[in-house]
Amino acid sequence: GAVVSQHPSWVICKSGTSVKIECRSLDFQATTMFWYRQFPKQSLMLMATSNEGSKATYEQGVEKDKFLINHASLTLSTLTVTSAHPEDSSFYICSAPRTSFPETQYFGPGTRLLVL
Amino acid sequence: AQTVTQSQPEMSVQEAETVTLSCTYDTSESDYYLFWYKQPPSRQMILVIRQEAYKQQNATENRFSVNFQKAAKSFSLKISDSQLGDAAMYFCASWGTYKYIFGTGTRLKVLA
């Protein structure tokens, strides 16, 4: 069964609105979670590392004010795409490390965002 | 900086045959891990196999095995007895400095 869930799985929004995507670890705690973006037929690009109780670490080129990350608890991280525009349309994936093997991650099923 | 390169955008294999997907990487880390992930049309990332860089022995998982050549920084995936369900995107990835770097992927088609 899935050990990392994402909600929603699919979202359509109007340009200029904000969209929140949740990533939850099920039955285990994750002090760190990772957010990726995947364009069609492309690879996963790490956007940021979400840290419980502290600020997220963003990769170079990712706008912090555009992609707000909040690691509210040991089982929940959220990614908010603020003032979304059509170019933000993408597939967003989160992952959380296995407790004993942080280098091996559980991936969420992904969220498809379409901005009109 | 870490890089992962997959030079085969697409591969095809006949059902029941064997196919090898290529991956090269570069890292300055002395302690790192290498992975192959499968992404089927559902887009759920599925771990296929992992290799600790400090282990010389090649990892195997049932029909999946790797050829890890540390000096050459090569990490290829061999799929034996290919099945229709193996059709997917395959991503090679390295883990170091506490994050993944993914290759660009290889689309595997399995022909009946």
Short mmCIF file of C-alpha atoms in Angstrom, two decimals, chain B residues 9-101:
data_model
loop_
_atom_site.label_atom_id
_atom_site.label_comp_id
_atom_site.label_asym_id
_atom_site.label_seq_id
_atom_site.Cartn_x
_atom_site.Cartn_y
_atom_site.Cartn_z
CA PRO B 9 15.93 8.14 -24.67
CA GLU B 10 14.08 5.01 -25.78
CA MET B 11 14.69 1.29 -25.93
CA SER B 12 12.65 -1.64 -27.17
CA VAL B 13 12.79 -5.28 -26.20
CA GLN B 14 10.88 -8.36 -27.20
CA GLU B 15 8.89 -10.03 -24.47
CA ALA B 16 10.99 -12.66 -22.65
CA GLU B 17 14.23 -11.15 -23.96
CA THR B 18 16.91 -9.25 -22.06
CA VAL B 19 17.60 -5.54 -22.25
CA THR B 20 20.23 -3.31 -20.72
CA LEU B 21 19.69 0.34 -19.90
CA SER B 22 22.76 2.56 -19.58
CA CYS B 23 23.61 5.17 -17.01
CA THR B 24 26.74 7.12 -16.21
CA TYR B 25 27.21 9.45 -13.31
CA ASP B 26 29.66 11.83 -11.78
CA THR B 27 30.00 12.77 -8.16
CA SER B 28 32.57 14.17 -5.80
CA GLU B 29 31.06 12.29 -2.89
CA SER B 30 32.96 9.37 -1.45
CA ASP B 31 29.82 7.88 0.05
CA TYR B 32 26.88 7.68 -2.31
CA TYR B 33 24.11 5.43 -3.53
CA LEU B 34 22.76 4.67 -6.96
CA PHE B 35 19.24 3.73 -7.91
CA TRP B 36 16.99 2.73 -10.73
CA TYR B 37 13.41 3.87 -10.49
CA LYS B 38 10.54 2.87 -12.72
CA GLN B 39 7.75 5.28 -13.60
CA PRO B 40 4.79 3.58 -15.29
CA PRO B 41 1.98 5.53 -16.96
CA SER B 42 0.40 6.08 -13.53
CA ARG B 43 3.54 8.19 -12.82
CA GLN B 44 4.04 6.57 -9.41
CA MET B 45 7.79 6.24 -8.87
CA ILE B 46 8.70 2.66 -8.01
CA LEU B 47 12.09 1.60 -6.70
CA VAL B 48 13.60 -1.09 -8.88
CA ILE B 49 17.02 -1.56 -7.36
CA ARG B 50 19.60 0.24 -5.23
CA GLN B 51 23.36 -0.04 -5.01
CA GLU B 52 25.66 1.15 -2.26
CA ALA B 53 28.78 2.59 -3.82
CA TYR B 54 31.03 1.03 -1.20
CA LYS B 55 29.84 -2.46 -2.17
CA GLN B 56 31.65 -4.11 -5.04
CA GLN B 57 29.02 -6.78 -5.49
CA ASN B 58 26.37 -5.91 -8.05
CA ALA B 59 22.85 -5.66 -6.70
CA THR B 60 20.16 -8.00 -7.96
CA GLU B 61 16.41 -8.11 -7.46
CA ASN B 62 14.77 -11.04 -9.17
CA ARG B 63 14.84 -10.27 -12.91
CA PHE B 64 16.65 -6.98 -12.39
CA SER B 65 20.39 -6.65 -11.93
CA VAL B 66 22.96 -3.94 -12.25
CA ASN B 67 26.46 -3.74 -13.62
CA PHE B 68 28.21 -1.27 -11.35
CA GLN B 69 31.58 -0.12 -12.64
CA LYS B 70 32.79 2.36 -10.03
CA ALA B 71 35.99 3.41 -11.75
CA ALA B 72 34.13 4.06 -14.98
CA LYS B 73 31.21 5.66 -13.09
CA SER B 74 28.81 3.43 -14.93
CA PHE B 75 25.63 1.89 -13.55
CA SER B 76 23.61 -0.08 -16.07
CA LEU B 77 20.37 -1.97 -15.45
CA LYS B 78 19.73 -5.37 -16.95
CA ILE B 79 16.20 -6.66 -17.19
CA SER B 80 15.95 -10.36 -17.91
CA ASP B 81 12.88 -12.20 -19.21
CA SER B 82 11.19 -8.89 -20.04
CA GLN B 83 7.49 -8.70 -19.36
CA LEU B 84 4.80 -6.41 -20.73
CA GLY B 85 4.50 -4.87 -17.29
CA ASP B 86 8.09 -3.70 -17.47
CA ALA B 87 7.12 -1.07 -20.03
CA ALA B 88 7.72 2.30 -18.37
CA MET B 89 10.12 5.18 -18.01
CA TYR B 90 13.26 4.19 -16.15
CA PHE B 91 15.24 6.78 -14.25
CA CYS B 92 18.74 6.35 -12.97
CA ALA B 93 19.48 8.39 -9.86
CA SER B 94 22.31 9.12 -7.50
CA TRP B 95 22.02 10.07 -3.86
CA GLY B 96 24.67 12.23 -2.27
CA THR B 97 24.74 15.41 -0.17
CA TYR B 98 21.31 14.31 1.04
CA LYS B 99 19.41 14.64 -2.22
CA TYR B 100 18.65 12.81 -5.42
CA ILE B 101 19.86 13.72 -8.85
#
